[in-house]
Amino acid sequence: MLKPNLPMKVSLYGKDYVLWQDSTGNISCLPNACPHMGAMLSAGWCVKKSDGSSAIACPFKQFIDNGLHSHAYIAQVRKKPNLQDFLKNPGLLAMPQVLEAHLENFFPFMGMVHGESPLLSLKECHFYLPESETHSRVYVLMFVKANHPIAHAIKRNLLRLVEVVTEQDAYTLSKIYVNTPQHIKLNNEVGMDWVRRNYASFPAIVEPNFSRSQYAR
């Protein structure tokens, strides 16, 4: 029996799906592979709405699966921390329930995250350095501007918070559905997609396709 707002993975004829029931008793079902990068939606959580309905949030980029999106300014809905989470990392107190993130990619190995909250402004530079086919090293350079005195008290925990997020992302990526068609693409990923297609079609040059219809469901 389904519990309210708790995703459940089910398999039928060799395909995986995620089921969840909202507070009104309505049951929803989706393919378990996130249309962005193939993460398991059943490992995510439900985001409740004011009318009692709910949507599923991907555990990787926290996309809420309710339609087609293509942008680099995203609202990432966090999983609600419990008391034990706050005790382990007080830095969670500085993070809002919805993270307004601005993502940028710089070919070939650097990404930037711009985050804003009432307590602080955050700039993160992520450097991804592959070491082998199965291992990569991630370096993070963080800049923080405190907007509230409490931010100074917890700033030492913020880097640990990034470490936790990186570990969670690595765990999620280890359980993705490989070769899932990508139906959702951020515009900061278009450049990398163009490089990937040029590599596959070399020596021919492929023009970039900025049409959303290319990624429509």
PDB file of C-alpha atoms in Angstrom:
ATOM      1  CA  MET A   1       0.000   0.000   0.000  1.00  0.00           C
ATOM      2  CA  LEU A   2       1.276   3.450  -0.919  1.00  0.00           C
ATOM      3  CA  LYS A   3       1.990   5.920   1.863  1.00  0.00           C
ATOM      4  CA  PRO A   4       1.184   9.599   1.171  1.00  0.00           C
ATOM      5  CA  ASN A   5       3.995  11.474  -0.567  1.00  0.00           C
ATOM      6  CA  LEU A   6       6.495   8.606  -0.401  1.00  0.00           C
ATOM      7  CA  PRO A   7       7.745   7.511  -3.855  1.00  0.00           C
ATOM      8  CA  MET A   8       7.828   3.792  -4.560  1.00  0.00           C
ATOM      9  CA  LYS A   9       9.673   1.975  -7.355  1.00  0.00           C
ATOM     10  CA  VAL A  10       7.784  -0.751  -9.223  1.00  0.00           C
ATOM     11  CA  SER A  11       8.818  -2.894 -12.189  1.00  0.00           C
ATOM     12  CA  LEU A  12       6.516  -4.122 -14.935  1.00  0.00           C
ATOM     13  CA  TYR A  13       7.569  -6.153 -17.979  1.00  0.00           C
ATOM     14  CA  GLY A  14      11.208  -5.181 -17.551  1.00  0.00           C
ATOM     15  CA  LYS A  15      10.571  -1.432 -17.140  1.00  0.00           C
ATOM     16  CA  ASP A  16      10.807   0.589 -13.944  1.00  0.00           C
ATOM     17  CA  TYR A  17       8.256   3.155 -12.789  1.00  0.00           C
ATOM     18  CA  VAL A  18       7.774   5.416  -9.786  1.00  0.00           C
ATOM     19  CA  LEU A  19       4.417   5.590  -8.008  1.00  0.00           C
ATOM     20  CA  TRP A  20       3.331   8.084  -5.388  1.00  0.00           C
ATOM     21  CA  GLN A  21       0.097   9.118  -3.688  1.00  0.00           C
ATOM     22  CA  ASP A  22      -0.643  12.716  -2.783  1.00  0.00           C
ATOM     23  CA  SER A  23      -2.493  13.988   0.283  1.00  0.00           C
ATOM     24  CA  THR A  24      -5.841  13.862  -1.535  1.00  0.00           C
ATOM     25  CA  GLY A  25      -5.454  10.168  -2.376  1.00  0.00           C
ATOM     26  CA  ASN A  26      -4.651  10.599  -6.076  1.00  0.00           C
ATOM     27  CA  ILE A  27      -1.982   8.215  -7.370  1.00  0.00           C
ATOM     28  CA  SER A  28       0.522   9.239 -10.052  1.00  0.00           C
ATOM     29  CA  CYS A  29       2.926   7.161 -12.092  1.00  0.00           C
ATOM     30  CA  LEU A  30       5.964   8.069 -14.219  1.00  0.00           C
ATOM     31  CA  PRO A  31       8.873   6.214 -15.798  1.00  0.00           C
ATOM     32  CA  ASN A  32      11.489   5.967 -13.055  1.00  0.00           C
ATOM     33  CA  ALA A  33      14.247   7.489 -15.213  1.00  0.00           C
ATOM     34  CA  CYS A  34      14.420  11.285 -14.865  1.00  0.00           C
ATOM     35  CA  PRO A  35      14.058  12.894 -18.322  1.00  0.00           C
ATOM     36  CA  HIS A  36      17.063  15.122 -17.598  1.00  0.00           C
ATOM     37  CA  MET A  37      19.929  12.683 -16.953  1.00  0.00           C
ATOM     38  CA  GLY A  38      18.294   9.364 -16.110  1.00  0.00           C
ATOM     39  CA  ALA A  39      18.493   9.487 -12.297  1.00  0.00           C
ATOM     40  CA  MET A  40      16.078   7.293 -10.330  1.00  0.00           C
ATOM     41  CA  LEU A  41      13.027   9.378  -9.477  1.00  0.00           C
ATOM     42  CA  SER A  42      12.082   6.812  -6.820  1.00  0.00           C
ATOM     43  CA  ALA A  43      15.177   7.950  -4.894  1.00  0.00           C
ATOM     44  CA  GLY A  44      13.774  11.494  -4.843  1.00  0.00           C
ATOM     45  CA  TRP A  45      10.941  12.943  -2.783  1.00  0.00           C
ATOM     46  CA  CYS A  46       7.495  14.459  -3.169  1.00  0.00           C
ATOM     47  CA  VAL A  47       6.950  18.210  -3.154  1.00  0.00           C
ATOM     48  CA  LYS A  48       3.575  19.073  -1.654  1.00  0.00           C
ATOM     49  CA  LYS A  49       1.372  21.762  -3.182  1.00  0.00           C
ATOM     50  CA  SER A  50      -1.207  23.960  -1.500  1.00  0.00           C
ATOM     51  CA  ASP A  51      -4.120  22.082  -3.085  1.00  0.00           C
ATOM     52  CA  GLY A  52      -2.963  18.753  -1.606  1.00  0.00           C
ATOM     53  CA  SER A  53      -1.437  17.421  -4.807  1.00  0.00           C
ATOM     54  CA  SER A  54       2.274  16.692  -5.125  1.00  0.00           C
ATOM     55  CA  ALA A  55       4.999  16.292  -7.726  1.00  0.00           C
ATOM     56  CA  ILE A  56       8.148  14.202  -7.744  1.00  0.00           C
ATOM     57  CA  ALA A  57      11.553  15.858  -7.317  1.00  0.00           C
ATOM     58  CA  CYS A  58      14.647  14.300  -8.879  1.00  0.00           C
ATOM     59  CA  PRO A  59      17.383  13.464  -6.316  1.00  0.00           C
ATOM     60  CA  PHE A  60      20.128  14.751  -8.648  1.00  0.00           C
ATOM     61  CA  LYS A  61      19.253  18.295  -9.768  1.00  0.00           C
ATOM     62  CA  GLN A  62      15.982  18.522  -7.822  1.00  0.00           C
ATOM     63  CA  PHE A  63      13.934  19.041 -10.964  1.00  0.00           C
ATOM     64  CA  ILE A  64      10.229  18.826 -10.258  1.00  0.00           C
ATOM     65  CA  ASP A  65       8.760  16.636 -12.943  1.00  0.00           C
ATOM     66  CA  ASN A  66       5.730  18.591 -14.087  1.00  0.00           C
ATOM     67  CA  GLY A  67       6.587  19.490 -17.663  1.00  0.00           C
ATOM     68  CA  LEU A  68       9.322  20.596 -20.055  1.00  0.00           C
ATOM     69  CA  HIS A  69      11.933  23.058 -18.851  1.00  0.00           C
ATOM     70  CA  SER A  70      15.050  24.385 -20.562  1.00  0.00           C
ATOM     71  CA  HIS A  71      16.921  27.034 -18.648  1.00  0.00           C
ATOM     72  CA  ALA A  72      19.944  27.654 -16.447  1.00  0.00           C
ATOM     73  CA  TYR A  73      18.128  29.569 -13.734  1.00  0.00           C
ATOM     74  CA  ILE A  74      16.486  26.854 -11.684  1.00  0.00           C
ATOM     75  CA  ALA A  75      14.630  26.620  -8.397  1.00  0.00           C
ATOM     76  CA  GLN A  76      15.965  23.551  -6.603  1.00  0.00           C
ATOM     77  CA  VAL A  77      13.544  22.311  -3.959  1.00  0.00           C
ATOM     78  CA  ARG A  78      15.507  20.773  -1.097  1.00  0.00           C
ATOM     79  CA  LYS A  79      14.573  17.661   0.789  1.00  0.00           C
ATOM     80  CA  LYS A  80      13.427  18.872   4.202  1.00  0.00           C
ATOM     81  CA  PRO A  81      16.222  18.248   6.753  1.00  0.00           C
ATOM     82  CA  ASN A  82      15.402  16.660  10.106  1.00  0.00           C
ATOM     83  CA  LEU A  83      16.866  17.519  13.526  1.00  0.00           C
ATOM     84  CA  GLN A  84      19.685  15.009  13.108  1.00  0.00           C
ATOM     85  CA  ASP A  85      20.700  16.629   9.810  1.00  0.00           C
ATOM     86  CA  PHE A  86      20.895  20.060  11.476  1.00  0.00           C
ATOM     87  CA  LEU A  87      23.000  18.679  14.332  1.00  0.00           C
ATOM     88  CA  LYS A  88      25.438  17.076  11.884  1.00  0.00           C
ATOM     89  CA  ASN A  89      25.762  20.215   9.794  1.00  0.00           C
ATOM     90  CA  PRO A  90      24.511  23.567  11.147  1.00  0.00           C
ATOM     91  CA  GLY A  91      25.261  25.026   7.712  1.00  0.00           C
ATOM     92  CA  LEU A  92      21.863  23.697   6.635  1.00  0.00           C
ATOM     93  CA  LEU A  93      20.312  26.542   8.629  1.00  0.00           C
ATOM     94  CA  ALA A  94      21.600  28.970   6.023  1.00  0.00           C
ATOM     95  CA  MET A  95      20.050  27.149   3.111  1.00  0.00           C
ATOM     96  CA  PRO A  96      16.485  28.085   2.092  1.00  0.00           C
ATOM     97  CA  GLN A  97      13.891  25.432   1.271  1.00  0.00           C
ATOM     98  CA  VAL A  98      14.067  26.504  -2.383  1.00  0.00           C
ATOM     99  CA  LEU A  99      17.534  27.219  -3.757  1.00  0.00           C
ATOM    100  CA  GLU A 100      17.483  29.814  -6.510  1.00  0.00           C
ATOM    101  CA  ALA A 101      20.508  28.644  -8.464  1.00  0.00           C
ATOM    102  CA  HIS A 102      22.139  30.066 -11.573  1.00  0.00           C
ATOM    103  CA  LEU A 103      24.272  27.448 -13.330  1.00  0.00           C
ATOM    104  CA  GLU A 104      27.060  28.104 -15.822  1.00  0.00           C
ATOM    105  CA  ASN A 105      29.320  25.672 -17.652  1.00  0.00           C
ATOM    106  CA  PHE A 106      32.775  26.554 -18.922  1.00  0.00           C
ATOM    107  CA  PHE A 107      34.239  23.993 -21.326  1.00  0.00           C
ATOM    108  CA  PRO A 108      35.736  21.576 -20.652  1.00  0.00           C
ATOM    109  CA  PHE A 109      35.891  21.003 -16.907  1.00  0.00           C
ATOM    110  CA  MET A 110      34.565  23.980 -14.948  1.00  0.00           C
ATOM    111  CA  GLY A 111      31.091  24.819 -13.692  1.00  0.00           C
ATOM    112  CA  MET A 112      29.810  27.712 -11.598  1.00  0.00           C
ATOM    113  CA  VAL A 113      26.864  27.951  -9.224  1.00  0.00           C
ATOM    114  CA  HIS A 114      25.429  31.274  -8.052  1.00  0.00           C
ATOM    115  CA  GLY A 115      23.142  30.942  -5.027  1.00  0.00           C
ATOM    116  CA  GLU A 116      21.190  33.564  -3.102  1.00  0.00           C
ATOM    117  CA  SER A 117      19.426  33.380   0.254  1.00  0.00           C
ATOM    118  CA  PRO A 118      18.372  35.960   2.880  1.00  0.00           C
ATOM    119  CA  LEU A 119      21.397  34.939   4.968  1.00  0.00           C
ATOM    120  CA  LEU A 120      24.155  34.906   2.353  1.00  0.00           C
ATOM    121  CA  SER A 121      25.226  35.131  -1.275  1.00  0.00           C
ATOM    122  CA  LEU A 122      27.199  32.190  -2.552  1.00  0.00           C
ATOM    123  CA  LYS A 123      29.479  31.678  -5.553  1.00  0.00           C
ATOM    124  CA  GLU A 124      30.955  28.241  -6.193  1.00  0.00           C
ATOM    125  CA  CYS A 125      33.508  27.274  -8.838  1.00  0.00           C
ATOM    126  CA  HIS A 126      33.508  23.515  -9.464  1.00  0.00           C
ATOM    127  CA  PHE A 127      36.461  21.886 -11.232  1.00  0.00           C
ATOM    128  CA  TYR A 128      35.908  18.322 -12.479  1.00  0.00           C
ATOM    129  CA  LEU A 129      39.121  16.423 -13.246  1.00  0.00           C
ATOM    130  CA  PRO A 130      38.719  12.859 -14.588  1.00  0.00           C
ATOM    131  CA  GLU A 131      41.379  10.502 -13.248  1.00  0.00           C
ATOM    132  CA  SER A 132      40.177   7.283 -14.873  1.00  0.00           C
ATOM    133  CA  GLU A 133      37.121   5.847 -16.607  1.00  0.00           C
ATOM    134  CA  THR A 134      35.413   5.361 -13.240  1.00  0.00           C
ATOM    135  CA  HIS A 135      36.899   8.069 -10.986  1.00  0.00           C
ATOM    136  CA  SER A 136      36.972  11.870 -11.054  1.00  0.00           C
ATOM    137  CA  ARG A 137      38.227  14.426  -8.576  1.00  0.00           C
ATOM    138  CA  VAL A 138      36.164  17.525  -7.767  1.00  0.00           C
ATOM    139  CA  TYR A 139      37.672  20.766  -6.472  1.00  0.00           C
ATOM    140  CA  VAL A 140      35.408  23.539  -5.192  1.00  0.00           C
ATOM    141  CA  LEU A 141      36.390  27.179  -4.774  1.00  0.00           C
ATOM    142  CA  MET A 142      33.761  29.001  -2.698  1.00  0.00           C
ATOM    143  CA  PHE A 143      33.091  32.697  -2.174  1.00  0.00           C
ATOM    144  CA  VAL A 144      30.534  33.780   0.433  1.00  0.00           C
ATOM    145  CA  LYS A 145      29.107  37.201   1.252  1.00  0.00           C
ATOM    146  CA  ALA A 146      27.279  37.268   4.573  1.00  0.00           C
ATOM    147  CA  ASN A 147      23.949  39.117   4.589  1.00  0.00           C
ATOM    148  CA  HIS A 148      23.171  38.238   8.219  1.00  0.00           C
ATOM    149  CA  PRO A 149      25.319  37.758  11.369  1.00  0.00           C
ATOM    150  CA  ILE A 150      24.284  34.101  11.635  1.00  0.00           C
ATOM    151  CA  ALA A 151      26.058  33.430   8.344  1.00  0.00           C
ATOM    152  CA  HIS A 152      29.423  34.157  10.000  1.00  0.00           C
ATOM    153  CA  ALA A 153      28.706  31.556  12.685  1.00  0.00           C
ATOM    154  CA  ILE A 154      28.063  28.745  10.203  1.00  0.00           C
ATOM    155  CA  LYS A 155      30.369  29.642   7.319  1.00  0.00           C
ATOM    156  CA  ARG A 156      32.874  26.932   8.275  1.00  0.00           C
ATOM    157  CA  ASN A 157      30.160  24.324   7.751  1.00  0.00           C
ATOM    158  CA  LEU A 158      29.285  25.483   4.233  1.00  0.00           C
ATOM    159  CA  LEU A 159      32.211  23.707   2.585  1.00  0.00           C
ATOM    160  CA  ARG A 160      31.192  20.525   4.372  1.00  0.00           C
ATOM    161  CA  LEU A 161      27.718  21.069   2.946  1.00  0.00           C
ATOM    162  CA  VAL A 162      29.201  21.169  -0.580  1.00  0.00           C
ATOM    163  CA  GLU A 163      31.061  17.945   0.203  1.00  0.00           C
ATOM    164  CA  VAL A 164      27.816  16.266   1.248  1.00  0.00           C
ATOM    165  CA  VAL A 165      26.056  17.438  -1.938  1.00  0.00           C
ATOM    166  CA  THR A 166      28.948  16.171  -4.078  1.00  0.00           C
ATOM    167  CA  GLU A 167      28.819  12.787  -2.334  1.00  0.00           C
ATOM    168  CA  GLN A 168      25.057  12.603  -2.835  1.00  0.00           C
ATOM    169  CA  ASP A 169      25.386  13.493  -6.526  1.00  0.00           C
ATOM    170  CA  ALA A 170      28.102  10.866  -6.991  1.00  0.00           C
ATOM    171  CA  TYR A 171      25.887   8.246  -5.356  1.00  0.00           C
ATOM    172  CA  THR A 172      22.913   9.268  -7.511  1.00  0.00           C
ATOM    173  CA  LEU A 173      24.994   9.145 -10.705  1.00  0.00           C
ATOM    174  CA  SER A 174      26.153   5.637  -9.813  1.00  0.00           C
ATOM    175  CA  LYS A 175      22.537   4.500 -10.074  1.00  0.00           C
ATOM    176  CA  ILE A 176      21.324   6.293 -13.197  1.00  0.00           C
ATOM    177  CA  TYR A 177      19.589   4.572 -16.097  1.00  0.00           C
ATOM    178  CA  VAL A 178      22.341   4.530 -18.701  1.00  0.00           C
ATOM    179  CA  ASN A 179      21.570   5.859 -22.198  1.00  0.00           C
ATOM    180  CA  THR A 180      18.221   7.359 -21.168  1.00  0.00           C
ATOM    181  CA  PRO A 181      17.065   9.808 -23.891  1.00  0.00           C
ATOM    182  CA  GLN A 182      17.514  13.364 -22.610  1.00  0.00           C
ATOM    183  CA  HIS A 183      14.176  15.197 -22.828  1.00  0.00           C
ATOM    184  CA  ILE A 184      15.159  18.084 -20.537  1.00  0.00           C
ATOM    185  CA  LYS A 185      18.268  20.151 -21.195  1.00  0.00           C
ATOM    186  CA  LEU A 186      19.499  23.293 -19.478  1.00  0.00           C
ATOM    187  CA  ASN A 187      20.722  25.978 -21.848  1.00  0.00           C
ATOM    188  CA  ASN A 188      24.099  25.910 -20.112  1.00  0.00           C
ATOM    189  CA  GLU A 189      24.409  22.311 -21.351  1.00  0.00           C
ATOM    190  CA  VAL A 190      23.835  23.129 -25.019  1.00  0.00           C
ATOM    191  CA  GLY A 191      27.502  23.959 -25.630  1.00  0.00           C
ATOM    192  CA  MET A 192      28.693  20.640 -24.236  1.00  0.00           C
ATOM    193  CA  ASP A 193      26.066  18.847 -26.291  1.00  0.00           C
ATOM    194  CA  TRP A 194      27.390  20.559 -29.423  1.00  0.00           C
ATOM    195  CA  VAL A 195      30.957  19.462 -28.596  1.00  0.00           C
ATOM    196  CA  ARG A 196      29.760  15.884 -28.023  1.00  0.00           C
ATOM    197  CA  ARG A 197      27.936  15.760 -31.361  1.00  0.00           C
ATOM    198  CA  ASN A 198      30.930  17.271 -33.211  1.00  0.00           C
ATOM    199  CA  TYR A 199      33.181  14.628 -31.665  1.00  0.00           C
ATOM    200  CA  ALA A 200      30.817  11.874 -32.843  1.00  0.00           C
ATOM    201  CA  SER A 201      30.490  13.313 -36.368  1.00  0.00           C
ATOM    202  CA  PHE A 202      34.155  14.338 -36.911  1.00  0.00           C
ATOM    203  CA  PRO A 203      35.415  15.528 -39.403  1.00  0.00           C
ATOM    204  CA  ALA A 204      31.970  16.928 -40.298  1.00  0.00           C
ATOM    205  CA  ILE A 205      30.845  19.991 -38.311  1.00  0.00           C
ATOM    206  CA  VAL A 206      27.371  19.954 -36.786  1.00  0.00           C
ATOM    207  CA  GLU A 207      25.548  23.248 -36.304  1.00  0.00           C
ATOM    208  CA  PRO A 208      24.161  23.817 -32.783  1.00  0.00           C
ATOM    209  CA  ASN A 209      20.423  23.249 -32.401  1.00  0.00           C
ATOM    210  CA  PHE A 210      18.811  25.665 -29.941  1.00  0.00           C
ATOM    211  CA  SER A 211      15.250  24.529 -30.609  1.00  0.00           C
ATOM    212  CA  ARG A 212      13.309  23.239 -27.618  1.00  0.00           C
ATOM    213  CA  SER A 213      11.459  20.847 -29.930  1.00  0.00           C
ATOM    214  CA  GLN A 214      14.626  18.763 -30.104  1.00  0.00           C
ATOM    215  CA  TYR A 215      14.129  17.826 -26.463  1.00  0.00           C
ATOM    216  CA  ALA A 216      10.344  17.664 -26.393  1.00  0.00           C
ATOM    217  CA  ARG A 217       8.765  14.567 -24.966  1.00  0.00           C
TER     218      ARG A 217
END
